XYZ file of C-alpha atoms in Angstrom:
209
model
C 0.000 0.000 0.000
C 1.118 3.540 -0.774
C 2.799 5.018 2.353
C 0.844 8.252 1.938
C -2.407 6.283 1.953
C -1.271 4.578 5.173
C -0.449 8.028 6.582
C -3.930 9.242 5.643
C -5.753 6.240 7.106
C -3.893 6.477 10.405
C -4.602 10.208 10.689
C -8.277 9.667 9.838
C -8.633 7.040 12.563
C -6.850 9.233 15.112
C -8.701 12.488 14.384
C -12.137 11.287 13.305
C -12.652 8.427 15.761
C -10.304 8.470 18.757
C -10.196 12.217 19.382
C -13.999 12.765 19.143
C -14.687 9.775 21.427
C -12.305 11.223 24.012
C -13.874 14.676 23.777
C -17.419 13.333 24.128
C -16.399 11.189 27.112
C -14.860 14.174 28.880
C -17.751 16.517 28.161
C -20.765 14.296 28.757
C -19.865 11.210 30.778
C -18.219 12.534 33.937
C -21.368 11.208 35.578
C -22.461 7.910 34.064
C -26.087 7.156 33.166
C -27.573 5.354 36.161
C -24.889 6.609 38.545
C -26.431 7.683 41.851
C -24.976 11.191 41.691
C -24.343 13.126 43.905
C -24.278 10.280 46.411
C -21.759 8.418 44.253
C -18.988 10.716 43.096
C -15.768 10.776 41.079
C -16.363 8.127 38.427
C -13.046 7.387 36.729
C -14.569 5.853 33.572
C -14.631 9.087 31.553
C -11.112 9.981 32.682
C -9.640 6.628 31.688
C -11.425 6.665 28.330
C -10.286 10.234 27.682
C -6.692 9.324 28.503
C -6.645 6.122 26.453
C -8.172 7.673 23.333
C -6.123 10.881 23.389
C -2.773 9.250 24.159
C -3.405 6.566 21.544
C -4.379 9.205 19.003
C -1.214 11.248 19.586
C 0.994 8.149 19.272
C -0.717 7.283 15.978
C -0.351 10.879 14.741
C 3.386 10.805 15.407
C 3.712 7.489 13.568
C 1.728 8.866 10.622
C 3.774 12.082 10.605
C 7.000 10.042 10.590
C 5.770 8.030 7.599
C 4.940 11.174 5.631
C 8.187 12.957 6.511
C 10.262 9.874 5.651
C 8.560 9.432 2.287
C 8.808 13.150 1.464
C 12.459 13.359 2.406
C 11.820 16.014 5.046
C 9.300 18.571 6.234
C 7.127 20.223 3.589
C 5.939 23.825 3.840
C 2.772 23.114 1.878
C -0.685 24.140 3.090
C -1.389 20.569 4.114
C 1.978 20.213 5.820
C 1.494 23.396 7.835
C -2.069 22.545 8.844
C -1.244 18.954 9.689
C 1.940 19.870 11.519
C 0.084 22.511 13.486
C -2.630 20.025 14.456
C -0.101 17.434 15.635
C 1.897 20.007 17.610
C -1.263 21.275 19.304
C -2.285 17.708 20.129
C 1.124 17.139 21.734
C 0.709 20.433 23.624
C -2.595 19.077 24.968
C -0.791 16.073 26.412
C 1.879 18.340 27.910
C -0.733 20.641 29.442
C -2.316 17.606 31.103
C 0.989 16.809 32.790
C 1.186 20.411 34.044
C -2.390 20.711 35.296
C -1.340 20.585 38.945
C -2.482 18.456 41.854
C -5.999 17.129 42.382
C -6.639 17.437 46.132
C -10.038 17.055 47.752
C -11.446 14.182 49.842
C -11.293 11.656 46.976
C -7.576 12.150 46.279
C -5.748 8.930 47.154
C -2.892 10.968 48.635
C -4.986 12.670 51.345
C -6.780 11.741 54.530
C -10.510 11.853 53.615
C -11.343 12.600 57.260
C -8.953 15.547 57.570
C -9.944 18.555 55.451
C -6.581 20.177 56.154
C -4.962 17.605 53.840
C -7.328 18.264 50.948
C -5.440 21.193 49.416
C -4.833 20.846 45.674
C -4.832 22.877 42.466
C -8.080 21.397 41.234
C -9.900 21.251 44.547
C -8.951 24.854 45.384
C -9.355 26.010 41.739
C -6.013 27.802 41.800
C -4.806 30.107 39.039
C -2.771 27.226 37.662
C -5.883 25.080 37.342
C -7.936 27.876 35.766
C -5.185 28.493 33.206
C -5.005 24.783 32.410
C -8.759 24.517 31.865
C -8.853 27.585 29.603
C -5.998 26.307 27.445
C -7.014 22.647 27.417
C -10.543 23.317 26.168
C -9.775 26.104 23.681
C -6.545 24.506 22.483
C -8.249 21.166 21.996
C -11.028 22.529 19.810
C -8.514 24.618 17.833
C -6.422 21.504 17.202
C -9.512 19.710 15.863
C -10.250 22.630 13.521
C -6.682 22.499 12.177
C -6.944 18.731 11.804
C -10.168 18.860 9.817
C -8.635 21.416 7.456
C -5.546 19.199 7.144
C -7.736 16.185 6.382
C -9.534 18.044 3.606
C -6.296 19.263 1.986
C -4.507 15.941 2.471
C -7.262 13.852 0.933
C -7.430 16.294 -1.965
C -3.732 15.653 -2.620
C -4.563 11.956 -2.888
C -7.333 12.679 -5.381
C -10.062 12.151 -2.810
C -11.397 15.716 -2.807
C -15.101 14.819 -2.995
C -14.691 12.015 -0.478
C -12.801 14.366 1.845
C -15.520 16.989 1.733
C -18.298 14.435 2.330
C -16.394 12.691 5.133
C -15.529 15.877 7.024
C -19.086 17.200 6.722
C -20.516 13.851 7.868
C -18.237 13.635 10.908
C -18.936 17.247 11.887
C -22.693 16.651 11.626
C -22.507 13.436 13.662
C -20.410 15.042 16.403
C -22.589 18.152 16.482
C -25.701 15.989 16.577
C -24.349 13.993 19.523
C -23.476 17.233 21.326
C -27.044 18.479 20.896
C -28.638 15.170 21.946
C -26.409 14.729 24.989
C -26.977 18.350 26.043
C -30.748 17.899 25.810
C -30.490 14.705 27.843
C -28.700 16.691 30.550
C -25.599 14.493 30.435
C -23.113 17.351 30.768
C -21.978 17.896 34.338
C -19.455 20.319 35.741
C -16.150 18.514 36.314
C -15.766 19.863 39.829
C -19.252 18.839 40.911
C -18.968 15.456 39.203
C -15.947 14.752 41.411
C -16.935 16.405 44.700
C -20.637 17.166 44.500
C -22.546 20.421 44.971
C -21.844 21.088 48.644
C -21.042 24.827 48.970
C -18.353 24.089 51.558
C -16.076 22.912 48.756
C -13.938 25.844 47.482
C -14.864 25.372 43.827
C -18.585 25.648 44.613
C -18.267 28.963 46.385
C -19.217 32.057 44.427
């Protein structure tokens, strides 16, 4: 099989399947259907799924980028190369930002004493400036990376002679994702991350106005 076709197929799987699944998990499944929230808190299912899909996607992107660069004999400053390179770099920056998000804290942190509130301090639990900066970047940067990726997909598939297929595929995926966003929103599946982990009690710092 043509190496550039392999590159394209890997990128399509990473950006059109793994990344959207991870985004939907993080946005809508912090509290699982049937979970007795707020009596049962801090489900780790969404977090694990988000991690697995996003890390796997970035690994696949790097493999696909290596294939393309090797076959091209180096980096290309084409429109597709710039868009695709930008998308991959932003995806890697998302992983890096996750490592720098700070500590968790709170009564469910495995490193604290759940009976001693004095040990609960953490960037997330206290909603420190570091945590607020992480959340702003992680959400905005993630959606920007997806926008770059979709543009890269359209230009890349056009280079392979798949222009019509590219347009139809990107439109279809966007409509499906948007449709799921609307349906899940109407079903009330989106929950605030902080409250999904620690509940709505106003004594928690992140619930105080």
